[in-house]
Coordinates of C-alpha atoms in Angstrom, one line a residue:
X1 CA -33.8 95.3 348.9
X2 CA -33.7 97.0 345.2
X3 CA -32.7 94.0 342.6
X4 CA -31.9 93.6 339.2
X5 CA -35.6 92.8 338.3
X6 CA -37.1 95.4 340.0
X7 CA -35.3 98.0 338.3
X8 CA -35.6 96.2 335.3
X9 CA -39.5 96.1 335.8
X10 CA -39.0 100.1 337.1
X11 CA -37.6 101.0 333.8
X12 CA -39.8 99.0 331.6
X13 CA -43.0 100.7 333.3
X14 CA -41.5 104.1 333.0
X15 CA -41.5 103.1 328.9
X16 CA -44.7 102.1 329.3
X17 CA -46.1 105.4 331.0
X18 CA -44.3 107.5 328.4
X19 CA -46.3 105.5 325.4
X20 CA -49.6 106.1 327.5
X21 CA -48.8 109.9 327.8
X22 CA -47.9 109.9 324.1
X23 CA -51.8 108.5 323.8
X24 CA -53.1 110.4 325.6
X25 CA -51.9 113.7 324.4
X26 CA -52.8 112.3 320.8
X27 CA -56.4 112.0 321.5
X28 CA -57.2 115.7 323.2
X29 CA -54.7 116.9 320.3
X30 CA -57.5 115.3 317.6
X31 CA -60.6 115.8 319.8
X32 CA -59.5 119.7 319.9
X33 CA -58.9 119.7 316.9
X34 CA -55.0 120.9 317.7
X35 CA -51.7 119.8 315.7
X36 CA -50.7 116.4 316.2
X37 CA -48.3 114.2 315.0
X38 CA -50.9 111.6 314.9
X39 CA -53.7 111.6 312.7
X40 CA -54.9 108.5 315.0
X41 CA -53.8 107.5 318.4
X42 CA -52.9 104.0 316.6
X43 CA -50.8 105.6 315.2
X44 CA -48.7 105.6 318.4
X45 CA -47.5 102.2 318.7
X46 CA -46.8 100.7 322.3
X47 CA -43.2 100.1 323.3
X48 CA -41.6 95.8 322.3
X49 CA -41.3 94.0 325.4
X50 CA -38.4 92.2 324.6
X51 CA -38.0 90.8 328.2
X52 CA -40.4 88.2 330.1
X53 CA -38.2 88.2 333.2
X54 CA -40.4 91.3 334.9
X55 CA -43.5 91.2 336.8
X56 CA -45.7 93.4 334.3
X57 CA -44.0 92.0 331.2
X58 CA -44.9 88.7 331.9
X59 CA -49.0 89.9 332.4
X60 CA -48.7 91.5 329.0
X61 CA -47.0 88.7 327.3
X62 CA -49.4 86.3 329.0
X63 CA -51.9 87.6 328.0
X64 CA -50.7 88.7 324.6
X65 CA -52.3 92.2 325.0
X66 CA -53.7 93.9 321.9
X67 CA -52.9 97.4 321.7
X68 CA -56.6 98.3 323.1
X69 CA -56.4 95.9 325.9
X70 CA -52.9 97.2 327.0
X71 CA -54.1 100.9 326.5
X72 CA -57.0 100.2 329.4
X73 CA -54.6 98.0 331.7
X74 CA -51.9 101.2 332.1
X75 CA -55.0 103.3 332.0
X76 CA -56.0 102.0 335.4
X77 CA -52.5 101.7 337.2
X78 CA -51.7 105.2 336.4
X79 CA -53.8 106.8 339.4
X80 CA -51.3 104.1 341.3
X81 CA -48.2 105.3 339.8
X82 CA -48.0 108.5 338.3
X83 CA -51.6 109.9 338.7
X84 CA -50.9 113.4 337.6
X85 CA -50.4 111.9 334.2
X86 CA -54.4 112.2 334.2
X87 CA -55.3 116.1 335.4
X88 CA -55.5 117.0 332.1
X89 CA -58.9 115.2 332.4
X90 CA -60.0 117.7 334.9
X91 CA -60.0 120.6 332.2
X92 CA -63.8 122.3 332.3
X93 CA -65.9 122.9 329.7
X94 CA -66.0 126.8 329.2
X95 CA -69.3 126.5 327.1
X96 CA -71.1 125.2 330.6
X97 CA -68.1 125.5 333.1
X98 CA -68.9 121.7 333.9
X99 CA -66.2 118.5 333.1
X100 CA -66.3 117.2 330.0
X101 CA -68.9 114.3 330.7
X102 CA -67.2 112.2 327.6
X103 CA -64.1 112.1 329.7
X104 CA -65.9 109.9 331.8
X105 CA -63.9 109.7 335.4
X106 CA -64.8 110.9 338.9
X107 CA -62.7 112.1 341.9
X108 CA -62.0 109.5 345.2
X109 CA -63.0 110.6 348.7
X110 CA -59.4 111.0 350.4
X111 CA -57.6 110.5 346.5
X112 CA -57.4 113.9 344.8
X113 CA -56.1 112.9 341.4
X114 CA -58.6 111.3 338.7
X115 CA -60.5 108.0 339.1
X116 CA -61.0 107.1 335.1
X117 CA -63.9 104.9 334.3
X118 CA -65.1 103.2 331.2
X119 CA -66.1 105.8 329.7
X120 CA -62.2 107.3 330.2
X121 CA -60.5 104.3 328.0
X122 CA -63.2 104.1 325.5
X123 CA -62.9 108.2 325.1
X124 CA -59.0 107.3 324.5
X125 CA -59.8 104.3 322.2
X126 CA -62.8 106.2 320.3
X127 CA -63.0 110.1 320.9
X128 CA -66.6 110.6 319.5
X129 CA -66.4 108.1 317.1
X130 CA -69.2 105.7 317.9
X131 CA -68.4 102.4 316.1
X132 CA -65.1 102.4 317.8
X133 CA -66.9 102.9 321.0
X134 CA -69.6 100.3 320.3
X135 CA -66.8 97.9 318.5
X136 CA -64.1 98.0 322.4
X137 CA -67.0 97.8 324.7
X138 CA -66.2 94.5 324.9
X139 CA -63.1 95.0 327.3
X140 CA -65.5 94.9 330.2
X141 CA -68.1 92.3 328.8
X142 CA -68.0 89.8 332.0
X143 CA -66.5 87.1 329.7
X144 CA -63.6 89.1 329.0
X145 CA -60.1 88.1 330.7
X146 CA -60.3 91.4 332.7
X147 CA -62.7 90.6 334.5
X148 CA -62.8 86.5 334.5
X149 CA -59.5 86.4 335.8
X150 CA -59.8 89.1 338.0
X151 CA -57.8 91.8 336.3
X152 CA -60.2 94.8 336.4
X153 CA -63.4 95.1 337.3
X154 CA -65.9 97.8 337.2
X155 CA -66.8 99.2 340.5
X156 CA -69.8 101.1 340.8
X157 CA -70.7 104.1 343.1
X158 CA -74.5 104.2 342.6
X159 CA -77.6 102.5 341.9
X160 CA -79.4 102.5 338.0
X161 CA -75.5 104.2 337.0
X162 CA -74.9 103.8 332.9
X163 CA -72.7 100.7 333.7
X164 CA -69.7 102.1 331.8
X165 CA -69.7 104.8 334.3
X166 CA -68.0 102.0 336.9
X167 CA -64.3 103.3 337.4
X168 CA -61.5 101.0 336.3
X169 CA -60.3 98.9 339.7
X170 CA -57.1 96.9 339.5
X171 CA -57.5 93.6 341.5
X172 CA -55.3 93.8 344.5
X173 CA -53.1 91.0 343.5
X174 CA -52.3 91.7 339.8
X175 CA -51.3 95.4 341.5
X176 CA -49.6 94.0 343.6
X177 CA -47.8 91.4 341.4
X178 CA -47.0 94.2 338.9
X179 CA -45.2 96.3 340.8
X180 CA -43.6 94.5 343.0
X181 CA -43.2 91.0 342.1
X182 CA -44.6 90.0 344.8
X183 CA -47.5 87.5 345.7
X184 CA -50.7 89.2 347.5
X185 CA -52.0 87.3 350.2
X186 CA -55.3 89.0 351.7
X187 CA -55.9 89.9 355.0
X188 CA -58.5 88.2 357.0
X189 CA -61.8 90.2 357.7
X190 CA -65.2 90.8 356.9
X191 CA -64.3 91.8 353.4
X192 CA -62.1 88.5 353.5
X193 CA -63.7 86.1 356.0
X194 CA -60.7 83.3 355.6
X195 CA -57.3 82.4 356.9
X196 CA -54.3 80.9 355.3
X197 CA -53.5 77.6 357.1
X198 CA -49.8 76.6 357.3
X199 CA -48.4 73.9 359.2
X200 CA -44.6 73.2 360.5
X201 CA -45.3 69.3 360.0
X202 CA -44.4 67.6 357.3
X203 CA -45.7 64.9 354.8
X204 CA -44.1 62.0 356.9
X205 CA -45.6 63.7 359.8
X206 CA -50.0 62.6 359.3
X207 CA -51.0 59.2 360.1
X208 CA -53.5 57.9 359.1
X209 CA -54.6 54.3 357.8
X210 CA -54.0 52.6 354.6
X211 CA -57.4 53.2 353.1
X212 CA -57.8 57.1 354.2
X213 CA -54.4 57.8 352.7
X214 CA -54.9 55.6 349.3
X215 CA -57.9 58.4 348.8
X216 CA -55.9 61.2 349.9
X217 CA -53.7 60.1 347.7
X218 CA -56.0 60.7 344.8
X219 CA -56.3 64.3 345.6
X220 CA -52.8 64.9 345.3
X221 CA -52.4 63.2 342.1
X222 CA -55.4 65.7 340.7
X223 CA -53.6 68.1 341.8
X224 CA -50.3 67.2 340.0
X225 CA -52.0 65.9 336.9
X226 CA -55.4 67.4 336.6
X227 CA -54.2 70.0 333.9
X228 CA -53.0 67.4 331.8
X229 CA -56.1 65.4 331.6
X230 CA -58.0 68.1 331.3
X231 CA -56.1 70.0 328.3
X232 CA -53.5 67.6 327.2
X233 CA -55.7 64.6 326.8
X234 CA -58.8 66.4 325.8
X235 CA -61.2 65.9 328.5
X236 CA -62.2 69.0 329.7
X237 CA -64.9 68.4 327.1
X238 CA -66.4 65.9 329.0
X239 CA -65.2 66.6 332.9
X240 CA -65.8 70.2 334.8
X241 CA -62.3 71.0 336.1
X242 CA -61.8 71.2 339.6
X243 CA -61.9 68.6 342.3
X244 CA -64.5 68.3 345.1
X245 CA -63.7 65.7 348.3
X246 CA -65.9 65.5 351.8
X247 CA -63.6 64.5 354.4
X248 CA -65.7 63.4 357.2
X249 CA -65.0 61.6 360.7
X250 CA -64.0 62.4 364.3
X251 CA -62.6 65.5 365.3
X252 CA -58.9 65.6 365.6
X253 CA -58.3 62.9 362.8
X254 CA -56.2 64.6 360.4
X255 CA -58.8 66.5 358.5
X256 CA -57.4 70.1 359.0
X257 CA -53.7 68.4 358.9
X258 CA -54.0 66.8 355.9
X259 CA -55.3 69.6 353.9
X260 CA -52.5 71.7 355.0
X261 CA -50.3 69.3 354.0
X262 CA -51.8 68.9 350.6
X263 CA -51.1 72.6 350.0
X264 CA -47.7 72.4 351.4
X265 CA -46.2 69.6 349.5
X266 CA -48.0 70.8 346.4
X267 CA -46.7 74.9 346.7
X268 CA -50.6 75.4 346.4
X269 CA -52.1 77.9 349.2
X270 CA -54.9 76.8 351.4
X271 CA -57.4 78.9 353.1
X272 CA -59.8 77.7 355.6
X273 CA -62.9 79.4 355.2
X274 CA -64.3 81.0 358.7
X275 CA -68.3 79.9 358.3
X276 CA -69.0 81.8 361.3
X277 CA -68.2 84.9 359.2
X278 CA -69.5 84.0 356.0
X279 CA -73.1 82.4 357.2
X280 CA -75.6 85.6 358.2
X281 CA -79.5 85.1 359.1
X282 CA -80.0 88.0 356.6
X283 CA -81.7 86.9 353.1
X284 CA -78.5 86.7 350.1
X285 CA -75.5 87.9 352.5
X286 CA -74.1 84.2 353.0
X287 CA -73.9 83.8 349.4
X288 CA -72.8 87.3 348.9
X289 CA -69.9 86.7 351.5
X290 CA -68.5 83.6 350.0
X291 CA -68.5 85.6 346.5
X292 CA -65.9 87.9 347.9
X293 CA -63.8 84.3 349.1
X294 CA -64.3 82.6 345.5
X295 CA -63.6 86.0 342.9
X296 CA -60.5 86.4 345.1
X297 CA -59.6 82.1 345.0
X298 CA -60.3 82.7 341.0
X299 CA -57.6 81.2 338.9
X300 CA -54.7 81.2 341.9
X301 CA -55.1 77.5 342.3
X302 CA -56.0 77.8 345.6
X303 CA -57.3 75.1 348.3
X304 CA -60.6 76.5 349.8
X305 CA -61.1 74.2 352.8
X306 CA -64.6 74.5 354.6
X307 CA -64.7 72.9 358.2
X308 CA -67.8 72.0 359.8
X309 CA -69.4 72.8 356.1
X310 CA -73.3 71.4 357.8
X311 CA -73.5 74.8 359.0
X312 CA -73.3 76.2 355.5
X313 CA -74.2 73.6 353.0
X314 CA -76.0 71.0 355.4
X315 CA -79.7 69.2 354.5
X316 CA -82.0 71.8 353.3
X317 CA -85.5 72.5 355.6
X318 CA -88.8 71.7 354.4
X319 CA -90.3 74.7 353.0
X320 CA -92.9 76.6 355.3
X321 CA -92.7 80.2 354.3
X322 CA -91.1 82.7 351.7
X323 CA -87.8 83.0 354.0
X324 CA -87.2 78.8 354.0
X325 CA -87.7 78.8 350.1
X326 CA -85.1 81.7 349.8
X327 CA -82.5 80.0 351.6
X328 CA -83.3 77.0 349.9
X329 CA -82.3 78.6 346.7
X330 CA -79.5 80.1 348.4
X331 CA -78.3 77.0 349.5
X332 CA -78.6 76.2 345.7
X333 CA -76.4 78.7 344.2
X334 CA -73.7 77.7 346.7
X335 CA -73.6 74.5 345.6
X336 CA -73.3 75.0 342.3
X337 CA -70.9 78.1 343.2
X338 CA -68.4 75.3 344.7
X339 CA -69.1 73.1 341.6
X340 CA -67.8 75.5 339.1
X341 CA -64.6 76.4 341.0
X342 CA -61.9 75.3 339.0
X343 CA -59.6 74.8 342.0
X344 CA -59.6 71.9 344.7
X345 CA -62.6 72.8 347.0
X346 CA -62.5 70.3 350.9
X347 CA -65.4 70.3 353.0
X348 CA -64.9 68.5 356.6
X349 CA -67.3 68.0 359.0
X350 CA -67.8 65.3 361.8
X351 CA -70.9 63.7 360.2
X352 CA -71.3 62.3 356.7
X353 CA -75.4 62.4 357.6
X354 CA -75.5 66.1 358.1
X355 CA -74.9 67.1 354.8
X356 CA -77.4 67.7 351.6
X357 CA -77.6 64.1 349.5
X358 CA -77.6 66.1 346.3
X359 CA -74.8 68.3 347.3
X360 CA -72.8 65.0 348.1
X361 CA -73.6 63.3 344.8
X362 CA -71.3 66.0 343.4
X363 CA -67.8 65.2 345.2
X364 CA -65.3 63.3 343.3
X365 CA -64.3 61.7 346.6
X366 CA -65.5 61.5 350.0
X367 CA -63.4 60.0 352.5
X368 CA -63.7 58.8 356.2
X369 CA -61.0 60.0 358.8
X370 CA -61.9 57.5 361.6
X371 CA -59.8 57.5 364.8
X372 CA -56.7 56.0 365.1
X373 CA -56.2 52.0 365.7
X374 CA -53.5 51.0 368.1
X375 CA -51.1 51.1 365.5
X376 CA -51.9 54.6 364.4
X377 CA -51.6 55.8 367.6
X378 CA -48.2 54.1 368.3
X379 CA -47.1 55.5 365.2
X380 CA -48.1 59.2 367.0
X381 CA -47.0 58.5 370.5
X382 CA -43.5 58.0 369.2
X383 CA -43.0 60.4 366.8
X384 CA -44.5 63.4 368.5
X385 CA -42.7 63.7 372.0
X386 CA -39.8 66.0 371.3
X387 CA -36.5 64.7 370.6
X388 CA -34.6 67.2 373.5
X389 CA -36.8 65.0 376.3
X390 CA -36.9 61.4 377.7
X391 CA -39.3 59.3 378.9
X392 CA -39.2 57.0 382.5
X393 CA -38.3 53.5 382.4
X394 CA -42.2 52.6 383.4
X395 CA -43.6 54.2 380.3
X396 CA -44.6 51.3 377.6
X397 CA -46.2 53.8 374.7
X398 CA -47.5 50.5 373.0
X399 CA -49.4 49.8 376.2
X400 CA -50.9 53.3 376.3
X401 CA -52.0 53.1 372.6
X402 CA -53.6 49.7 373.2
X403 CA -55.6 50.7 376.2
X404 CA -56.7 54.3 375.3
X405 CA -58.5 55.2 372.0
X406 CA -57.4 59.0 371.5
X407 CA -57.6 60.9 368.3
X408 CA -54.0 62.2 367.1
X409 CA -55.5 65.5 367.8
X410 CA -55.9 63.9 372.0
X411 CA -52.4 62.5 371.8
X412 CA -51.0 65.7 371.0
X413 CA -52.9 67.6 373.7
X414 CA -51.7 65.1 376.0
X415 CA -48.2 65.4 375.0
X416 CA -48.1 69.1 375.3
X417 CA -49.7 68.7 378.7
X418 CA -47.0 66.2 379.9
X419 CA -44.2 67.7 378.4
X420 CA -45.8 71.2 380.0
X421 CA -45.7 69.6 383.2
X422 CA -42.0 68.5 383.1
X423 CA -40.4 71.5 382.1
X424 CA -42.6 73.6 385.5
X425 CA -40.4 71.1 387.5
X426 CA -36.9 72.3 385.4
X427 CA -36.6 68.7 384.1
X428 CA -36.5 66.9 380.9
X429 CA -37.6 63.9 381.8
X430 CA -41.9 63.0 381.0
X431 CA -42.8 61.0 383.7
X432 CA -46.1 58.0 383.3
X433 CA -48.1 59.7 385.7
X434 CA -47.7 63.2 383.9
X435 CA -49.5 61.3 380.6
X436 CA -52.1 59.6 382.1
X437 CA -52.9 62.7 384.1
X438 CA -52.8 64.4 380.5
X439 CA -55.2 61.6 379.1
X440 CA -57.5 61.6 382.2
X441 CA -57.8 65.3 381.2
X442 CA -58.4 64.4 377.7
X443 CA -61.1 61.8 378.4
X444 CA -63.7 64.3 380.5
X445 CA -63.4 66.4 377.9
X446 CA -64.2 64.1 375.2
X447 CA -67.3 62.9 378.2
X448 CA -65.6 59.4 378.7
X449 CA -64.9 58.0 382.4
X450 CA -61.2 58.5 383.3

């Protein structure tokens, strides 16, 4: 559906595109030495944004573009949006019938238009005037907003390339953002080895003990307050943002649950990272895999949850050859990679003992999921059996979570196996023998005598 914004952000790009063009034609004007109304593409200044309520406004007013810096970020949507705005760069040379190599630029492989580079915006910036060039080659220093926040990067072709030569790639979020207004969530796959989790459950829905929740409790005011005592109170002088918390303990505790709920009732997004994916035997992919997770996770505020983290960041072997002291170091640089990520980083796994000492030295909390006590597993029993069925007379749920020590993660199987069972018979009614059948089931799984 077409709204008010989107025409609004239509038009204001369309402005935007005309001030490029206006550049553009400035600088081959000068460079050719050809009437201009410019004697300097300065000269041409960019359109007001009077507006904040559009997508692209709102990056550039962030931001507070300079005219440079909003010169390179149309630059490199153009070949997204009006692409034939750049052929002019395909012109040859007619004293060597070969491009102009100052252009800069390159063709795609299935795109026919013009891929500018680098070298493209700081011909437009500069022309052949070298202390302009040397004074805007900043815009793609590393610690530049373009490509710390994951703006633009550079993305090379080939190996020993000037690196200026990289063309200009918009991430796929602020391109998506931009002209749409809407919120990129990547797909899962090898170039993105994690899932969003969401859950249907709700805050009122996880149980778990007093002390387990006090902690969890912790995370969520970081999450709500951590800016503030970072920036507002001064202390980011002293404390690396981010939060770091181990949950450890039993499977089906509430580890996975709770992490999806921390997400949910914040309006953060969590991703559980698949380490079956990201964790290769060959030397530097693992940490070259969870890169791609963490520059995409960059300033989105994201929840990166790691379950069964031993297999990536678990107790580090005793060095025997060259390949143990490479993963070693490898290990390393993961650890620190998690340390400096400015979001809230989880790492769950079943034993405490199983991770690296040094690595959990570093967590601002680590908390124990143990399995439910009786009262716990009341709690589940009752609230989890749907509200559309009934139970027999015989059925004492206070009984059952007395005599049988499940995790919520067991109850629930059970439950779906019992309530399974009723509806094959076209009733509504969970009998006692369908949930102890269900918890028999669940106990030779676990390897426990039923």
């Amino acid at each position: 559906m077409v709204t008010d914004t989107f025409e609004q952000n239509c038009e204001i790009l369309e402005t935007e595109l005309d001030w490029f063009y206006r550049v553009l034609d400035t600088r081959i004007r000068l460079y050719f030495d050809h009437d201009c109304e410019y004697d300097d593409v300065f000269s041409a200044e960019p359109p007001v944004i009077e507006t904040d309520e559009t997508p692209y406004a709102q990056v550039i007013n962030h931001y507070e573009m300079t005219f440079q810096e909003r010169l390179v970020f149309i630059l490199a949507l153009v070949p997204h949006i009006k692409p034939q705005l750049l052929d002019v760069f395909f012109t040859k040379n007619s004293a060597n019938s070969r491009d102009f190599t100052e252009f800069g630029g390159r063709n795609g492989h299935a795109f026919q238009g013009f891929l500018p580079t680098a070298e493209t915006a700081l011909f437009l910036l500069a022309g052949d005037n070298l202390k302009r060039r040397l004074m805007f080659t900043y815009l793609f220093d590393s610690s530049h907003y373009f490509h710390s926040h994951n703006l633009i990067s550079l993305k090379q072709t080939g190996e020993n390339e000037p690196p200026l030569s990289g063309f200009l790639q918009v991430s796929r979020d602020i391109l998506e953002l931009v002209l749409t207004g809407n919120t990129y969530h990547p797909k899962f796959g090898l170039d993105f080895p994690a899932k969003k989790l969401e859950t249907a459950m709700e805050w009122d829905d996880l149980v778990l003990d007093s002390h387990t929740m006090a902690q969890v409790m912790e995370i969520k005011a970081w999450i709500e307050h951590g800016d503030e005592l970072l920036h507002e109170l001064g202390l980011i002088r002293k404390l690396k943002p981010g939060y770091r918390s181990l949950f450890y303990g039993p499977p089906g505790t509430g580890k996975t649950l709770t992490a999806s709920l921390l997400g949910k009732i914040s309006g953060l997004d969590v991703y559980h990272i698949d380490l079956s994916m990201v964790v290769s035997k060959y030397i530097g992919e693992t940490e070259k895999n969870l890169e791609k997770i963490f520059q995409q996770a960059e300033h989105k505020e994201w929840i990166l949850f790691f379950d069964e983290a031993d297999a990536l960041f678990g107790k580090r072997t005793k060095i025997s050859d060259a390949h143990d002291r490479y993963a070693n170091q490898e290990v390393s640089y993961l650890l620190q990679r998690v340390e400096d990520y400015s979001g809230v980083v989880i790492l769950a796994t079943n034993l405490r003992s199983n991770l690296d000492d040094a690595f959990t030295r570093r967590f601002q909390s680590i908390i124990h999921f143990p399995m439910p006590k009786p009262r716990e597993r009341l709690q589940i029993w009752e609230q989890s059996f749907s509200g559309k069925t009934s139970l027999t007379g015989d059925v004492n749920l206070q009984d059952i979570a007395n005599e049988y020590e499940l995790s919520g993660g067991s109850i629930m199987n059970v439950i779906r196996y019992a309530t399974l069972m009723t509806l094959r018979r076209d009733e509504r009614t969970i009998t006692r023998g369908d949930i102890e059948e269900g918890i028999r089931k669940e106990l030779v799984k676990e390897g426990k005598t039923a």
